[in-house]
GROMACS .gro file of C-alpha atoms in nm:
model
  339
    1GLY     CA    1   1.068  -6.269  -2.259
    2ASP     CA    2   1.225  -5.972  -2.371
    3VAL     CA    3   1.458  -5.942  -2.063
    4LEU     CA    4   1.558  -6.330  -2.080
    5VAL     CA    5   1.698  -6.323  -2.441
    6THR     CA    6   1.925  -6.038  -2.294
    7GLY     CA    7   2.055  -6.268  -2.083
    8PRO     CA    8   2.420  -6.297  -2.283
    9GLY     CA    9   2.486  -5.955  -2.372
   10ILE     CA   10   2.403  -5.824  -2.052
   11ARG     CA   11   2.654  -6.076  -1.883
   12ALA     CA   12   2.931  -5.961  -2.165
   13VAL     CA   13   2.870  -5.607  -2.011
   14ALA     CA   14   2.890  -5.745  -1.674
   15ALA     CA   15   3.250  -5.932  -1.766
   16GLY     CA   16   3.424  -5.560  -1.828
   17ALA     CA   17   3.232  -5.357  -1.611
   18GLN     CA   18   3.259  -5.281  -1.231
   19ARG     CA   19   2.907  -5.211  -1.192
   20VAL     CA   20   2.572  -5.282  -1.383
   21VAL     CA   21   2.247  -5.120  -1.338
   22LEU     CA   22   1.965  -5.204  -1.545
   23LEU     CA   23   1.695  -5.049  -1.627
   24CYS     CA   24   1.354  -5.257  -1.717
   25GLY     CA   25   1.008  -5.221  -1.675
   26PRO     CA   26   0.745  -5.413  -1.407
   27ARG     CA   27   0.682  -5.674  -1.691
   28GLY     CA   28   1.024  -5.752  -1.683
   29ARG     CA   29   1.145  -5.747  -1.293
   30ALA     CA   30   1.131  -6.103  -1.212
   31ALA     CA   31   1.323  -6.235  -1.503
   32ALA     CA   32   1.571  -5.947  -1.448
   33GLU     CA   33   1.645  -6.104  -1.067
   34LEU     CA   34   1.685  -6.425  -1.238
   35LEU     CA   35   2.027  -6.346  -1.439
   36PRO     CA   36   2.344  -6.347  -1.348
   37GLY     CA   37   2.577  -5.990  -1.413
   38ILE     CA   38   2.304  -5.742  -1.253
   39ASP     CA   39   2.418  -5.523  -0.938
   40GLU     CA   40   2.130  -5.320  -0.915
   41ILE     CA   41   1.774  -5.312  -1.090
   42ILE     CA   42   1.553  -4.955  -1.185
   43GLU     CA   43   1.205  -5.054  -1.246
   44HIS     CA   44   1.030  -4.829  -1.453
   45ARG     CA   45   0.747  -4.802  -1.673
   46LEU     CA   46   0.860  -4.679  -1.997
   47PRO     CA   47   0.548  -4.547  -2.231
   48TRP     CA   48   0.723  -4.609  -2.569
   49ILE     CA   49   0.792  -4.980  -2.469
   50ASP     CA   50   0.510  -5.145  -2.244
   51PRO     CA   51   0.229  -5.279  -2.404
   52ASP     CA   52  -0.022  -5.188  -2.241
   53PRO     CA   53   0.128  -4.790  -2.199
   54ALA     CA   54   0.052  -4.511  -1.958
   55PRO     CA   55  -0.028  -4.145  -2.119
   56VAL     CA   56   0.335  -3.970  -2.096
   57GLU     CA   57   0.347  -3.747  -1.797
   58ALA     CA   58   0.605  -3.455  -1.802
   59ALA     CA   59   0.683  -3.542  -1.395
   60ASP     CA   60   0.756  -3.889  -1.448
   61LEU     CA   61   1.006  -3.865  -1.674
   62HIS     CA   62   1.144  -3.565  -1.515
   63ALA     CA   63   1.164  -3.831  -1.209
   64LEU     CA   64   1.337  -4.093  -1.414
   65THR     CA   65   1.583  -3.852  -1.562
   66GLY     CA   66   1.708  -3.777  -1.204
   67ARG     CA   67   1.676  -4.117  -1.104
   68LEU     CA   68   1.901  -4.194  -1.394
   69ALA     CA   69   2.108  -3.911  -1.323
   70ALA     CA   70   2.149  -4.075  -0.952
   71VAL     CA   71   2.341  -4.378  -1.085
   72ASP     CA   72   2.605  -4.162  -1.262
   73ALA     CA   73   2.709  -4.413  -1.513
   74ASP     CA   74   2.994  -4.363  -1.698
   75GLU     CA   75   2.836  -4.491  -2.013
   76ALA     CA   76   2.472  -4.687  -2.118
   77VAL     CA   77   2.415  -4.979  -2.359
   78ILE     CA   78   2.048  -4.998  -2.472
   79PHE     CA   79   1.919  -5.366  -2.555
   80THR     CA   80   1.606  -5.339  -2.745
   81SER     CA   81   1.393  -5.571  -2.912
   82PHE     CA   82   1.389  -5.577  -3.324
   83HIS     CA   83   1.058  -5.380  -3.315
   84GLN     CA   84   1.148  -5.136  -3.054
   85SER     CA   85   1.312  -4.758  -3.077
   86PRO     CA   86   1.596  -4.685  -2.823
   87LEU     CA   87   1.580  -4.310  -2.903
   88PRO     CA   88   1.360  -4.207  -2.652
   89LEU     CA   89   1.583  -4.363  -2.391
   90ALA     CA   90   1.919  -4.189  -2.506
   91LEU     CA   91   1.761  -3.851  -2.484
   92LEU     CA   92   1.682  -3.949  -2.096
   93LEU     CA   93   2.016  -4.065  -2.050
   94ARG     CA   94   2.188  -3.753  -2.250
   95LEU     CA   95   1.953  -3.517  -2.017
   96ALA     CA   96   2.099  -3.700  -1.742
   97GLY     CA   97   2.472  -3.695  -1.873
   98VAL     CA   98   2.552  -4.022  -1.995
   99PRO     CA   99   2.858  -3.949  -2.164
  100ARG     CA  100   2.886  -4.254  -2.416
  101ILE     CA  101   2.546  -4.473  -2.511
  102ALA     CA  102   2.562  -4.736  -2.734
  103ALA     CA  103   2.249  -4.893  -2.907
  104ILE     CA  104   2.098  -5.080  -3.219
  105SER     CA  105   1.917  -4.793  -3.450
  106ASP     CA  106   1.784  -4.757  -3.782
  107ASP     CA  107   1.696  -4.447  -3.750
  108TYR     CA  108   1.890  -4.171  -3.759
  109PRO     CA  109   2.027  -4.106  -3.392
  110GLY     CA  110   2.167  -3.730  -3.455
  111SER     CA  111   2.402  -3.671  -3.143
  112LEU     CA  112   2.191  -3.917  -2.904
  113LEU     CA  113   2.382  -4.223  -2.964
  114ASP     CA  114   2.794  -4.251  -2.971
  115ILE     CA  115   2.746  -4.582  -3.103
  116ARG     CA  116   2.489  -4.698  -3.357
  117HIS     CA  117   2.525  -5.044  -3.441
  118ARG     CA  118   2.294  -5.203  -3.690
  119VAL     CA  119   2.204  -5.579  -3.737
  120PRO     CA  120   2.059  -5.769  -4.034
  121ALA     CA  121   1.704  -5.890  -3.967
  122GLY     CA  122   1.603  -6.210  -3.834
  123VAL     CA  123   1.921  -6.275  -3.625
  124PRO     CA  124   1.822  -6.403  -3.314
  125GLU     CA  125   1.777  -6.194  -3.038
  126PRO     CA  126   2.026  -6.314  -2.821
  127GLU     CA  127   2.278  -6.299  -3.070
  128ARG     CA  128   2.146  -5.924  -3.144
  129ALA     CA  129   2.223  -5.815  -2.742
  130LEU     CA  130   2.593  -6.012  -2.798
  131SER     CA  131   2.678  -5.797  -3.115
  132LEU     CA  132   2.592  -5.449  -2.967
  133ALA     CA  133   2.755  -5.550  -2.617
  134ALA     CA  134   3.033  -5.613  -2.873
  135ALA     CA  135   3.051  -5.312  -3.046
  136ALA     CA  136   3.038  -5.120  -2.748
  137GLY     CA  137   3.373  -5.298  -2.672
  138TYR     CA  138   3.222  -5.571  -2.414
  139ALA     CA  139   3.244  -5.997  -2.492
  140LEU     CA  140   3.174  -6.287  -2.269
  141PRO     CA  141   3.470  -6.443  -2.145
  142ASP     CA  142   3.613  -6.787  -2.267
  143HIS     CA  143   3.497  -6.940  -1.960
  144ASP     CA  144   3.110  -6.814  -2.028
  145GLU     CA  145   2.932  -7.132  -2.240
  146LEU     CA  146   2.721  -6.921  -2.546
  147ARG     CA  147   2.391  -6.955  -2.394
  148LEU     CA  148   2.077  -6.848  -2.191
  149ARG     CA  149   2.193  -6.895  -1.814
  150LEU     CA  150   2.012  -6.803  -1.485
  151ARG     CA  151   2.094  -6.758  -1.149
  152PRO     CA  152   2.052  -7.085  -0.997
  153PRO     CA  153   1.699  -7.153  -0.875
  154PRO     CA  154   1.528  -7.228  -0.569
  155PRO     CA  155   1.412  -7.558  -0.488
  156PRO     CA  156   1.095  -7.655  -0.689
  157PRO     CA  157   0.738  -7.664  -0.584
  158ALA     CA  158   0.626  -8.008  -0.415
  159GLY     CA  159   0.364  -8.240  -0.507
  160LEU     CA  160   0.599  -8.290  -0.837
  161GLY     CA  161   0.667  -8.650  -0.811
  162GLY     CA  162   1.085  -8.551  -0.867
  163PRO     CA  163   1.228  -8.465  -1.206
  164GLY     CA  164   1.133  -8.592  -1.543
  165TYR     CA  165   0.751  -8.455  -1.609
  166VAL     CA  166   0.634  -8.238  -1.925
  167VAL     CA  167   0.546  -7.898  -1.836
  168LEU     CA  168   0.298  -7.788  -2.057
  169HIS     CA  169   0.232  -7.428  -2.057
  170PRO     CA  170  -0.060  -7.353  -2.283
  171GLY     CA  171  -0.089  -6.944  -2.234
  172SER     CA  172   0.074  -6.638  -2.293
  173ALA     CA  173   0.046  -6.291  -2.214
  174ALA     CA  174  -0.012  -6.231  -2.582
  175GLN     CA  175  -0.317  -6.411  -2.726
  176ALA     CA  176  -0.211  -6.509  -3.052
  177ARG     CA  177   0.132  -6.678  -2.946
  178GLY     CA  178  -0.123  -6.934  -2.653
  179CYS     CA  179  -0.202  -7.249  -2.731
  180PRO     CA  180  -0.585  -7.312  -2.802
  181PRO     CA  181  -0.731  -7.381  -2.483
  182GLU     CA  182  -0.907  -7.687  -2.638
  183LEU     CA  183  -0.597  -7.831  -2.846
  184ALA     CA  184  -0.405  -7.805  -2.478
  185GLY     CA  185  -0.639  -8.011  -2.293
  186GLN     CA  186  -0.607  -8.297  -2.573
  187ILE     CA  187  -0.194  -8.279  -2.568
  188ALA     CA  188  -0.214  -8.320  -2.203
  189GLN     CA  189  -0.468  -8.610  -2.242
  190ALA     CA  190  -0.228  -8.754  -2.485
  191LEU     CA  191   0.047  -8.730  -2.292
  192THR     CA  192  -0.086  -8.869  -1.988
  193ALA     CA  193  -0.177  -9.169  -2.204
  194ALA     CA  194   0.150  -9.193  -2.356
  195GLY     CA  195   0.303  -9.238  -2.026
  196HIS     CA  196   0.411  -8.860  -1.971
  197ARG     CA  197   0.355  -8.726  -1.613
  198VAL     CA  198   0.258  -8.355  -1.743
  199VAL     CA  199   0.266  -8.026  -1.510
  200VAL     CA  200   0.032  -7.713  -1.620
  201THR     CA  201   0.170  -7.360  -1.557
  202GLY     CA  202   0.060  -7.124  -1.629
  203GLY     CA  203   0.002  -6.676  -1.441
  204PRO     CA  204  -0.279  -6.563  -1.149
  205ASP     CA  205  -0.527  -6.497  -1.418
  206GLU     CA  206  -0.474  -6.820  -1.600
  207ARG     CA  207  -0.609  -7.068  -1.351
  208GLU     CA  208  -0.917  -7.191  -1.484
  209LEU     CA  209  -0.735  -7.233  -1.846
  210THR     CA  210  -0.464  -7.447  -1.639
  211ALA     CA  211  -0.705  -7.605  -1.423
  212SER     CA  212  -0.917  -7.713  -1.729
  213VAL     CA  213  -0.628  -7.828  -1.948
  214ALA     CA  214  -0.467  -8.025  -1.616
  215GLY     CA  215  -0.824  -8.224  -1.563
  216ALA     CA  216  -0.797  -8.520  -1.328
  217ASP     CA  217  -0.443  -8.668  -1.419
  218GLY     CA  218  -0.238  -8.372  -1.432
  219VAL     CA  219  -0.069  -8.130  -1.208
  220ASP     CA  220  -0.225  -7.789  -1.190
  221LEU     CA  221   0.079  -7.494  -1.130
  222GLY     CA  222  -0.185  -7.251  -1.239
  223GLY     CA  223  -0.126  -6.889  -1.037
  224ARG     CA  224   0.130  -7.104  -0.779
  225THR     CA  225   0.440  -7.005  -0.878
  226GLY     CA  226   0.614  -6.674  -0.936
  227LEU     CA  227   0.919  -6.652  -1.212
  228ALA     CA  228   1.180  -6.800  -0.977
  229ASP     CA  229   0.933  -7.092  -0.904
  230LEU     CA  230   0.807  -7.152  -1.271
  231ALA     CA  231   1.241  -7.137  -1.332
  232ALA     CA  232   1.242  -7.448  -1.100
  233THR     CA  233   0.981  -7.613  -1.205
  234VAL     CA  234   1.106  -7.604  -1.583
  235ALA     CA  235   1.496  -7.699  -1.463
  236GLY     CA  236   1.367  -8.055  -1.304
  237ALA     CA  237   1.140  -8.118  -1.661
  238ALA     CA  238   1.274  -8.369  -1.901
  239ALA     CA  239   1.056  -8.099  -2.148
  240VAL     CA  240   0.860  -7.814  -2.214
  241VAL     CA  241   0.580  -7.782  -2.452
  242VAL     CA  242   0.491  -7.437  -2.478
  243GLY     CA  243   0.435  -7.114  -2.740
  244ASN     CA  244   0.647  -6.844  -2.806
  245THR     CA  245   0.666  -6.715  -2.444
  246GLY     CA  246   0.870  -6.679  -2.131
  247PRO     CA  247   0.938  -7.053  -2.048
  248ALA     CA  248   1.036  -7.117  -2.341
  249HIS     CA  249   1.358  -6.901  -2.264
  250LEU     CA  250   1.366  -7.077  -1.942
  251ALA     CA  251   1.369  -7.391  -2.086
  252ALA     CA  252   1.667  -7.304  -2.297
  253ALA     CA  253   1.878  -7.130  -2.009
  254HIS     CA  254   1.861  -7.465  -1.813
  255GLY     CA  255   1.924  -7.704  -2.101
  256VAL     CA  256   1.557  -7.833  -2.119
  257PRO     CA  257   1.421  -7.962  -2.462
  258VAL     CA  258   1.117  -7.788  -2.667
  259VAL     CA  259   0.806  -7.862  -2.832
  260SER     CA  260   0.741  -7.516  -2.964
  261LEU     CA  261   0.392  -7.414  -3.068
  262PHE     CA  262   0.531  -7.144  -3.202
  263ALA     CA  263   0.250  -6.870  -3.373
  264PRO     CA  264   0.478  -6.749  -3.679
  265THR     CA  265   0.371  -6.387  -3.549
  266VAL     CA  266   0.737  -6.335  -3.556
  267PRO     CA  267   1.029  -6.537  -3.715
  268PHE     CA  268   1.084  -6.862  -3.552
  269GLY     CA  269   1.443  -6.769  -3.630
  270GLN     CA  270   1.483  -6.488  -3.408
  271TRP     CA  271   1.225  -6.556  -3.158
  272GLY     CA  272   1.205  -6.963  -3.111
  273PRO     CA  273   1.430  -7.094  -2.812
  274TRP     CA  274   1.811  -7.065  -2.837
  275ARG     CA  275   2.078  -7.345  -2.829
  276VAL     CA  276   1.837  -7.613  -2.703
  277PRO     CA  277   1.702  -7.928  -2.834
  278THR     CA  278   1.350  -7.791  -3.046
  279VAL     CA  279   1.039  -7.951  -3.252
  280ARG     CA  280   0.862  -7.633  -3.430
  281LEU     CA  281   0.485  -7.749  -3.441
  282GLY     CA  282   0.229  -7.543  -3.635
  283ASP     CA  283   0.197  -7.414  -3.976
  284PRO     CA  284   0.470  -7.085  -4.047
  285THR     CA  285   0.306  -6.994  -4.357
  286ALA     CA  286  -0.061  -6.923  -4.179
  287PRO     CA  287  -0.160  -6.568  -4.275
  288CYS     CA  288  -0.070  -6.419  -3.956
  289ARG     CA  289   0.280  -6.467  -4.035
  290ASP     CA  290   0.468  -6.179  -3.928
  291THR     CA  291   0.230  -5.977  -3.843
  292ARG     CA  292   0.351  -5.931  -3.452
  293ALA     CA  293   0.007  -5.942  -3.392
  294ALA     CA  294  -0.100  -5.983  -2.978
  295ARG     CA  295  -0.393  -6.119  -3.064
  296CYS     CA  296  -0.498  -6.381  -3.298
  297PRO     CA  297  -0.597  -6.170  -3.641
  298VAL     CA  298  -0.743  -6.464  -3.811
  299PRO     CA  299  -1.045  -6.685  -3.678
  300GLY     CA  300  -1.001  -6.990  -3.580
  301HIS     CA  301  -0.592  -6.934  -3.483
  302PRO     CA  302  -0.532  -7.184  -3.797
  303CYS     CA  303  -0.141  -7.096  -3.752
  304LEU     CA  304  -0.170  -7.396  -3.419
  305SER     CA  305  -0.524  -7.519  -3.473
  306GLY     CA  306  -0.408  -7.775  -3.705
  307VAL     CA  307  -0.132  -7.951  -3.457
  308GLU     CA  308  -0.260  -8.343  -3.362
  309PRO     CA  309  -0.200  -8.405  -2.992
  310GLY     CA  310  -0.010  -8.705  -3.145
  311GLN     CA  311   0.249  -8.489  -3.330
  312VAL     CA  312   0.351  -8.371  -2.966
  313VAL     CA  313   0.401  -8.707  -2.829
  314ASP     CA  314   0.572  -8.814  -3.138
  315ALA     CA  315   0.794  -8.455  -3.078
  316LEU     CA  316   0.892  -8.583  -2.734
  317ARG     CA  317   0.998  -8.937  -2.857
  318LEU     CA  318   1.213  -8.730  -3.135
  319LEU     CA  319   1.368  -8.552  -2.871
  320GLY     CA  320   1.444  -8.875  -2.682
  321VAL     CA  321   1.211  -8.773  -2.387
  322ARG     CA  322   1.115  -9.127  -2.245
  323PRO     CA  323   0.754  -9.155  -2.068
  324SER     CA  324   0.805  -9.221  -1.684
  325ARG     CA  325   0.577  -9.459  -1.670
  326THR     CA  326   0.400  -9.744  -1.886
  327ALA     CA  327   0.154  -9.599  -2.125
  328GLU     CA  328  -0.217  -9.628  -2.072
  329PRO     CA  329  -0.313  -9.954  -2.312
  330ALA     CA  330  -0.531  -9.891  -2.596
  331VAL     CA  331  -0.910 -10.054  -2.606
  332ALA     CA  332  -1.075 -10.144  -2.904
  333ALA     CA  333  -1.464 -10.174  -2.820
  334ILE     CA  334  -1.578 -10.374  -3.141
  335GLY     CA  335  -1.980 -10.430  -3.128
  336GLY     CA  336  -2.179 -10.663  -3.324
  337SER     CA  337  -2.478 -10.947  -3.299
  338SER     CA  338  -2.468 -11.319  -3.242
  339ARG     CA  339  -2.697 -11.587  -3.456
   0.00000   0.00000   0.00000
């Protein structure tokens, strides 16, 4: 997600640069390969960025500094999320001989930055990145629409039955931002009963979750798609039902409406799907609000557990997403005795 929402800023830099080399971690590599404007990718796990960091090793950082020096860059633009510091990387870039460095930094950078940009709290992450690119002298061309954008996706996986299905993505790399599994299964059942075709997606470590959520009626793609195939699946959807995680931004990039099951651990205005029709469900005032927690800090996941499956069906109707088949008829069971 961090890499996907930086896409507009990267495109702005690419519009004014002869060559763009992107440094990112292994978690962002697949997303970087989907973004236009990038000529080369350097993959390296940074211990001050990675959510599961390895110990700092001098030899590792020395090797990275040498690799950065070999790029022979004229300048660097360090895109970070609002909770990340650019200064450790700025130091390595200085040691690598990069003469001009721009970044957003509230902390005093000393001589590490040539352009120290400041952004108010709460600015949407794509706009935050664009503002840094502009501060460094780069802007999107007039013909480049102000939205997330990806390279053309491959054909979607087989067995989806054509476009118009609803993608339900229940999991997340951060447990606090995923949908409670029992609720996700109920949502899948409600969508099916309302006449929607349901495609359930998830990573290789979420196969048990997606199989349970898809049940007998949904299409289970858990562990069967890389990020490019997932992007293709999302591109063919009528809507995506998802928490605050990467597929929400894939949907925004393809202009696909989103029902956002958004845990308020970070601000919705900053991390919600950008410039795409969205209905947000969940309790924005739950106790986990603004904690940035990766695991739910409150028993019972109250920010999302109160969502009713019928609310998701109603949200799709509000977004103009029609069922692709006739809804299942309601059947009333009436018991009694005769005299």
